[in-house]
Short mmCIF file of C-alpha atoms in Angstrom, two decimals:
data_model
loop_
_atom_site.label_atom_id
_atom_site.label_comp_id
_atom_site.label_asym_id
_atom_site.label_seq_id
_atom_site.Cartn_x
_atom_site.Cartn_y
_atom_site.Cartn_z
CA UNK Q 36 0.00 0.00 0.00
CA UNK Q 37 1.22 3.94 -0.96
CA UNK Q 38 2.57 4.94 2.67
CA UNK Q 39 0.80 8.60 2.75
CA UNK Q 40 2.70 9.26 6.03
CA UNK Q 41 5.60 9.79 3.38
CA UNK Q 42 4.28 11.58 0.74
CA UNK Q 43 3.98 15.75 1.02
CA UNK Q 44 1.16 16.79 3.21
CA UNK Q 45 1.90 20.55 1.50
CA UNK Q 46 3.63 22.46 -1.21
CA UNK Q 47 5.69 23.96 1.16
CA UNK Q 48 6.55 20.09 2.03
CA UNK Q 49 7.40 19.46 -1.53
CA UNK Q 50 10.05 22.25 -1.33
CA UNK Q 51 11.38 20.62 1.21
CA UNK Q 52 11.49 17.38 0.28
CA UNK Q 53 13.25 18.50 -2.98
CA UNK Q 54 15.49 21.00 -1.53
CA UNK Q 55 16.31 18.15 1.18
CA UNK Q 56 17.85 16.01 -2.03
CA UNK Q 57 19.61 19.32 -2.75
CA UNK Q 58 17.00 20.19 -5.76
CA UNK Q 59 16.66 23.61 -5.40
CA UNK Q 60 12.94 23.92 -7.10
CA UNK Q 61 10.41 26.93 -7.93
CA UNK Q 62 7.01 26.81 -6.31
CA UNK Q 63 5.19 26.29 -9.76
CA UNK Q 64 7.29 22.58 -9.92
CA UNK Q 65 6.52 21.71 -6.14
CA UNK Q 66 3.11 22.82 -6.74
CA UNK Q 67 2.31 20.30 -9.83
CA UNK Q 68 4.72 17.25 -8.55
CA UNK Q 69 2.52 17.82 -5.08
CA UNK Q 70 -0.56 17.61 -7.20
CA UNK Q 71 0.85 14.45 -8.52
CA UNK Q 72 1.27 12.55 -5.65
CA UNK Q 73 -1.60 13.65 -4.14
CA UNK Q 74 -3.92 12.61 -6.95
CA UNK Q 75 -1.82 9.68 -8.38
CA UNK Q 76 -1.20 10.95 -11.58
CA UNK Q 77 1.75 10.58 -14.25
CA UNK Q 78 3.87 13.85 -14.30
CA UNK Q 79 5.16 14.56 -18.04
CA UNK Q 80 7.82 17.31 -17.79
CA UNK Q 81 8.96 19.03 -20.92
CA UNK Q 82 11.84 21.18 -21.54
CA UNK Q 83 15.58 21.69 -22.68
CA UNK Q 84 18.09 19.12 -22.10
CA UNK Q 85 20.19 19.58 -19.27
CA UNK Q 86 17.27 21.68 -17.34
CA UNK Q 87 17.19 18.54 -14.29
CA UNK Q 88 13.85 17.10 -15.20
CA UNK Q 89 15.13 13.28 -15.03
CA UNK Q 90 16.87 14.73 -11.70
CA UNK Q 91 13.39 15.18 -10.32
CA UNK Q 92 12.74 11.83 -10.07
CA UNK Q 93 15.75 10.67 -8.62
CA UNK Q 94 15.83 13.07 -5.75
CA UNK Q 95 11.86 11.86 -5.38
CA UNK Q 96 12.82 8.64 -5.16
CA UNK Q 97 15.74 9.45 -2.31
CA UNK Q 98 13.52 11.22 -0.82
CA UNK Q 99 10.52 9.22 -0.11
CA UNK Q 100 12.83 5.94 -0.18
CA UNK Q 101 11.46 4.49 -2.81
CA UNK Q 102 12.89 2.42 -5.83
CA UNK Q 103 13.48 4.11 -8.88
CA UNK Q 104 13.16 2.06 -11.95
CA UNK Q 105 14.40 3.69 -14.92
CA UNK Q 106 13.07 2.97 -18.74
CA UNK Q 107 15.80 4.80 -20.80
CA UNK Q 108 13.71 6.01 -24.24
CA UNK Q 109 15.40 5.58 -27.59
CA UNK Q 110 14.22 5.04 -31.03
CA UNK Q 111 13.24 1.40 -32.05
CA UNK Q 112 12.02 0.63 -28.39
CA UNK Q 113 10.36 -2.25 -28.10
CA UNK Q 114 8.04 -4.34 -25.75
CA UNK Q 115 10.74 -6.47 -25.28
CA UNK Q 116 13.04 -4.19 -24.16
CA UNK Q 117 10.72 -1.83 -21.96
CA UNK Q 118 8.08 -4.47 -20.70
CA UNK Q 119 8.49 -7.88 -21.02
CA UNK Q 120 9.55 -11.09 -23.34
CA UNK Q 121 9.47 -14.47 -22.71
CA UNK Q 122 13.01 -16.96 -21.56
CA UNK Q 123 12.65 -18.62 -25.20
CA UNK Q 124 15.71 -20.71 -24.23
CA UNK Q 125 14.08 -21.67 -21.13
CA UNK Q 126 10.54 -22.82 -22.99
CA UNK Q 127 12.56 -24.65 -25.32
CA UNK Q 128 14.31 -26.37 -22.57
CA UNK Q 129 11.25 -27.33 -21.10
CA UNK Q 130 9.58 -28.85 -24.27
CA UNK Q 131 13.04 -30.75 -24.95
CA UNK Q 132 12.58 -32.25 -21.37
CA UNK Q 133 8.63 -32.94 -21.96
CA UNK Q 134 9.21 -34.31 -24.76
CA UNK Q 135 12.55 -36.57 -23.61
CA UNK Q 136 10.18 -37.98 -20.51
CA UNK Q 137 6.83 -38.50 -23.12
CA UNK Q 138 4.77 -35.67 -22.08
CA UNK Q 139 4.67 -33.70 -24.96
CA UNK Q 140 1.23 -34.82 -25.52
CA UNK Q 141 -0.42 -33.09 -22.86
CA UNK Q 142 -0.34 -30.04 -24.84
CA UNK Q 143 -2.74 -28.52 -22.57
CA UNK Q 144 -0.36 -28.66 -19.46
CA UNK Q 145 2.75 -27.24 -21.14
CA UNK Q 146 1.69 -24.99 -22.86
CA UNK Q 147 0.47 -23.79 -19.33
CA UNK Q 148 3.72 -24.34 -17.81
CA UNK Q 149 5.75 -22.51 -20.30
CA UNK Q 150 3.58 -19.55 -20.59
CA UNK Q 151 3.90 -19.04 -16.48
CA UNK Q 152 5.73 -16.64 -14.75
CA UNK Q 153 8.68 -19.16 -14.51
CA UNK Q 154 9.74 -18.35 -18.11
CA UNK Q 155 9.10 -14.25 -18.08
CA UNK Q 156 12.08 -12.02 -17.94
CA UNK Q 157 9.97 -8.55 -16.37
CA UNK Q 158 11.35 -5.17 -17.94
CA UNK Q 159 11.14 -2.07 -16.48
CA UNK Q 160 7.54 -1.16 -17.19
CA UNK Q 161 6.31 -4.64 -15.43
CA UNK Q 162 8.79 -4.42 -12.73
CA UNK Q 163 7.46 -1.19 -11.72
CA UNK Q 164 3.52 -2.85 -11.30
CA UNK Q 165 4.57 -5.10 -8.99
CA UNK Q 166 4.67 -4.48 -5.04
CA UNK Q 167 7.96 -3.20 -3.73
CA UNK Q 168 9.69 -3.03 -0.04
CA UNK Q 169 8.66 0.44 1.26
CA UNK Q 170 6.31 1.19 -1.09
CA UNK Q 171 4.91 1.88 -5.03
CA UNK Q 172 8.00 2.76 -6.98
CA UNK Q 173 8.90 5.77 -9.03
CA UNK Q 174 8.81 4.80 -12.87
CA UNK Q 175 11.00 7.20 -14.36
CA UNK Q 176 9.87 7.23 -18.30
CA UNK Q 177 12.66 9.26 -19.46
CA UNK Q 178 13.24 11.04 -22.67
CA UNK Q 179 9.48 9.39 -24.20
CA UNK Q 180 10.55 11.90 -27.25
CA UNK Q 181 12.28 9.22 -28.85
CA UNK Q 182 10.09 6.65 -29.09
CA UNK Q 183 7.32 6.30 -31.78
CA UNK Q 184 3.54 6.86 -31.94
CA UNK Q 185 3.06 3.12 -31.29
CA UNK Q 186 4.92 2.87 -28.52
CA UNK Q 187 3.17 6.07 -27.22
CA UNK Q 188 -0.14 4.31 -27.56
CA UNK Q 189 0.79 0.95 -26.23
CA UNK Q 190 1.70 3.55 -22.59
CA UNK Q 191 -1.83 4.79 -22.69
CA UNK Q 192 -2.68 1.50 -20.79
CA UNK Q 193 -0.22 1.61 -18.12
CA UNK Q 194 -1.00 5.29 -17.52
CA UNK Q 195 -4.59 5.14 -17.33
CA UNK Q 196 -4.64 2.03 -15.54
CA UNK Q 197 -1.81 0.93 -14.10
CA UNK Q 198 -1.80 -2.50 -15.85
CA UNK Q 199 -0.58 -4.39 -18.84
CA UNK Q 200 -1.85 -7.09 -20.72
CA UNK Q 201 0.01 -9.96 -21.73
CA UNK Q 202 -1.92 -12.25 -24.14
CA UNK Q 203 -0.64 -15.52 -22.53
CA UNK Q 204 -1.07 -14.79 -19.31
CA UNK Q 205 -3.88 -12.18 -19.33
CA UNK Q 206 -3.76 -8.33 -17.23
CA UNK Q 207 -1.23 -7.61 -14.71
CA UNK Q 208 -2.71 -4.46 -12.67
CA UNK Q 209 -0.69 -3.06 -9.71
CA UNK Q 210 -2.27 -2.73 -6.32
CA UNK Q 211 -1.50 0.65 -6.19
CA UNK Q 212 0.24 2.54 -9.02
CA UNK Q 213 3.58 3.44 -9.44
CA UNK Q 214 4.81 7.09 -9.03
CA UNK Q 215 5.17 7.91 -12.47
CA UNK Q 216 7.55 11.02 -13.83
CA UNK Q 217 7.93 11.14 -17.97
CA UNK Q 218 10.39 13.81 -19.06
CA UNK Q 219 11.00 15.09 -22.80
CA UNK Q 220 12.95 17.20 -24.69
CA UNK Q 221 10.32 18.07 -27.02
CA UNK Q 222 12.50 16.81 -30.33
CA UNK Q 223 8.71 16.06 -31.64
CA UNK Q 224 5.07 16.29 -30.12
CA UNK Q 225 3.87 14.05 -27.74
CA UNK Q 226 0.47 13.01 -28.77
CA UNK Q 227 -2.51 14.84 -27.08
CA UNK Q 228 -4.15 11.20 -26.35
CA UNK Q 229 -0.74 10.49 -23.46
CA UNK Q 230 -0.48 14.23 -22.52
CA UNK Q 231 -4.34 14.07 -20.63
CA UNK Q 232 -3.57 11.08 -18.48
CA UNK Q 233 -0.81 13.12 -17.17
CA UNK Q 234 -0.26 16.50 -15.32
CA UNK Q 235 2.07 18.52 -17.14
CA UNK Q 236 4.86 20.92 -16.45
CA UNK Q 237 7.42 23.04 -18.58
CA UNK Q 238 10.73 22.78 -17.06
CA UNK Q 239 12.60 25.97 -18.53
CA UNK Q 240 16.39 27.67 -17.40
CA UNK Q 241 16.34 29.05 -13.62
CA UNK Q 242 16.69 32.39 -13.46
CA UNK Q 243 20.52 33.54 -12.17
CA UNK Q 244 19.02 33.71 -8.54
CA UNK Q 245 17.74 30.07 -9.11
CA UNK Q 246 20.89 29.33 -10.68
CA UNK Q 247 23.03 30.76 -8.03
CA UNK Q 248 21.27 28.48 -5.55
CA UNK Q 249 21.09 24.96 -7.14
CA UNK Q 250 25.64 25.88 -8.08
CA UNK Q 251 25.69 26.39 -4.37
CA UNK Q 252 23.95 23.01 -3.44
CA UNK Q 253 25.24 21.22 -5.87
CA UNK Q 254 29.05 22.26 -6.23
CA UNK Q 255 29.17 24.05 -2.71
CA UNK Q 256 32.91 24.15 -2.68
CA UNK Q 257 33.25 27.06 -5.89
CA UNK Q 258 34.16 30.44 -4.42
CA UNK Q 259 31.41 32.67 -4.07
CA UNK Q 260 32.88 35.35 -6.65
CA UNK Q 261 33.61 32.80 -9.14
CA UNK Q 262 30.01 31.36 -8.61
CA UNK Q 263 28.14 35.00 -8.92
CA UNK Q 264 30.44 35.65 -12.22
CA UNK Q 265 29.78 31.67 -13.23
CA UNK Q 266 26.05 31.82 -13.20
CA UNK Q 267 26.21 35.37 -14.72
CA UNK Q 268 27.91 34.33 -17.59
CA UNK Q 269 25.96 31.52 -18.36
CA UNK Q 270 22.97 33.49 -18.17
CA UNK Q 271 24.39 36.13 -20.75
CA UNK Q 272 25.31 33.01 -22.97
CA UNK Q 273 22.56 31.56 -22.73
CA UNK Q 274 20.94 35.07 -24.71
CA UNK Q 275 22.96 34.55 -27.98
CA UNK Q 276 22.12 32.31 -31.19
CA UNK Q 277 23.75 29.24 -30.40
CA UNK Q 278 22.74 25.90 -31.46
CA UNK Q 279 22.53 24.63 -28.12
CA UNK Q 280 22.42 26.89 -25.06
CA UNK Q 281 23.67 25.39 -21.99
CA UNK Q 282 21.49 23.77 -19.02
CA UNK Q 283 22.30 23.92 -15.57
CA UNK Q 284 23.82 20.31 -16.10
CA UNK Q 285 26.14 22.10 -18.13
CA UNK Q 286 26.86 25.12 -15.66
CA UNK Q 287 27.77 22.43 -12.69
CA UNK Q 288 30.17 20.63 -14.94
CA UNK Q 289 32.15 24.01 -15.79
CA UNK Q 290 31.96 24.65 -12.13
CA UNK Q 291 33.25 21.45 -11.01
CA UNK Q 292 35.96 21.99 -14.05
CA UNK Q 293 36.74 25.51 -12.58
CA UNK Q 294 37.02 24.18 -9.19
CA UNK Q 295 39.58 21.58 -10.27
CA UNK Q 296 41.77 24.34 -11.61
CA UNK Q 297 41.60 26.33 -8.29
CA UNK Q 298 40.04 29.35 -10.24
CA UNK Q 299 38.46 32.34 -7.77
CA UNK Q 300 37.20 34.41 -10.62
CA UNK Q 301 36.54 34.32 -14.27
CA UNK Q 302 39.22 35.75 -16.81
CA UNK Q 303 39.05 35.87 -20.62
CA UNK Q 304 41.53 33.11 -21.04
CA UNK Q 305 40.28 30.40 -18.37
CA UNK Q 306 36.80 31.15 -19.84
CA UNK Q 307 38.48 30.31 -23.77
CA UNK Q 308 39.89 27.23 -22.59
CA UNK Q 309 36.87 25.47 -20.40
CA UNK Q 310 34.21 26.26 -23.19
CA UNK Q 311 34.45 22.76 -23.69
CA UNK Q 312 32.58 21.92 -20.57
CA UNK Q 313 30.09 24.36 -20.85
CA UNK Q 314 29.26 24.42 -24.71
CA UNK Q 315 28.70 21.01 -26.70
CA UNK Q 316 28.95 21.82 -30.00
CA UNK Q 317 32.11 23.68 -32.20
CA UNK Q 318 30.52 25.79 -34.15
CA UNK Q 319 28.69 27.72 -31.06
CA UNK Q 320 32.70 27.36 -29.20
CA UNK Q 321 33.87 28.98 -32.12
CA UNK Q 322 31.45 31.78 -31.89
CA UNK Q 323 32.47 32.49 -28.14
CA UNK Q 324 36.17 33.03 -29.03
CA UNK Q 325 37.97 36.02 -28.97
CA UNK Q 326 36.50 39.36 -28.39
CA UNK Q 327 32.87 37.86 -27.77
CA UNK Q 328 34.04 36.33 -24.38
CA UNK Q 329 35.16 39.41 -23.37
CA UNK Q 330 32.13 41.20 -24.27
CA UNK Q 331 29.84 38.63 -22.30
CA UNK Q 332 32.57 38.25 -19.39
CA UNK Q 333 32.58 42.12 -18.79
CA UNK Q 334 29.03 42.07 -19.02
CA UNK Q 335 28.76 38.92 -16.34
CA UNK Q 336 31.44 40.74 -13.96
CA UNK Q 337 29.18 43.54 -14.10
CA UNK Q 338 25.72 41.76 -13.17
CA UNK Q 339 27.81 39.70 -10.82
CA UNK Q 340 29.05 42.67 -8.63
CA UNK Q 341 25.61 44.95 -8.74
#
């Protein structure tokens, strides 16, 4: 049974619970992943890359001490892969040894025996309907973008429902559902028929005070100039025409890079040479070289010391 002595009894509880993980959230997100819990309903977050939504789950899952089971999306996912599929090795094994001791003719009785629970191999989507120590699970559906329509459609049951059906052995239906969090990058539309079984939120770039706060809880060990002139730079970059702007997975790892070097402030060369861990691609590097770091790091040590 869901143990409602654990989940959020508030917003303000939701904030905590996040910002206990070291998630440092806006009300709006607490407000909808309290609404979640509350009413047991999926939670599709959309937004950049990099902008922490598949964090949300984890630190959920810490949080409430709960499992996390993870179904990584890519194209050509299957049932196989993300539900289940049957130990074909196994059920030949079986029918070999039937078949060696002269009961192959009761058809009836192995086919029963091979089509049992014995012989499936549960992925992630059938793990997750299943009771766990401590409580429903967190099904993290991540990146759902790069799947297909189909496999879209085939979610609608679990969703609505919390079950599956498997032909030869009929509808498995949780007890109680699974805390479900679906993130995506938005590389195409996800169909209007999955987006109403779920609550939805837009996960967007934290503002620099935001930002300030999660560099802080995250890589607490930057120097609190080079942080303010970090998070002010970023935010400047993150204002030009670049193929891909940077998330704030992207601002910790040029912290944590900074760090390592034993920088205490920003300087047109250190800035040249870490691009690498803040920008992903060469032609937007190439565009920050020279005098356009300067521009946007005089601009940065100017927010930063207002």
């Amino acid at each position: 049974m869901l143990n409602s002595s654990r989940i959020p009894a508030s917003i303000d509880a939701t904030l905590s619970l996040l910002q206990g993980q070291g998630y440092v959230a806006d009300r709006a997100l607490a407000t909808v992943l309290f609404l979640a819990l509350r009413m047991k309903r999926p939670l599709l977050l959309e937004g950049e890359a990099g902008t922490g939504k598949t964090e949300i789950a984890k630190v959920l899952a810490a949080g409430l001490g709960r499992r996390l089971i993870r179904l990584q999306c890519y194209e050509g996912l299957d049932l196989a892969s993300a539900v289940y599929e049957w130990n074909y090795a196994g059920q030949m094994m079986a029918i070999r040894l039937a078949e060696a001791g002269g009961a192959a003719g009761d058809r009836e009785r192995l086919e029963g025996d091979i089509f049992s629970e014995k012989y499936l191999v549960k992925r992630p989507l059938l793990q997750a309907l299943e009771p766990q120590e401590g409580g429903p699970p967190i099904l993290l559906i991540d990146e759902l973008d790069r799947t297909d329509e189909a496999f879209e459609a085939f979610l609608l049951e679990v969703l609505a429902d919390a079950q599956v059906t498997i032909p030869e052995l009929g509808t498995v239906k949780a007890a109680e559902p699974p805390i479900v969090i679906l993130t995506s990058n938005r590389t195409r539309e996800i169909h209007d028929a999955l987006k109403r079984r779920c609550l939805y939120h837009w996960v967007g770039y934290p503002d620099a005070v935001r930002e300030l706060a999660i560099l802080k809880a995250r890589v607490p060990e930057a120097p609190g100039k080079l942080s303010k002139q970090l998070v002010a730079f970023v935010q400047a970059i993150r204002k030009e025409e670049l193929f891909k702007a940077p998330g704030v997975a992207e601002t910790l790892d040029w912290a944590t890079a900074l760090v390592e070097l034993d920088a205490v402030a920003l300087d047109p060369a250190i800035v040249s040479d870490t691009l690498g861990a803040l920008l992903k691609y060469q032609d937007d590097i190439q565009a920050m070289q020279g005098s356009k770091v300067k521009e946007l790091l005089d601009q940065a040590k100017a927010e930063a010391g207002r």
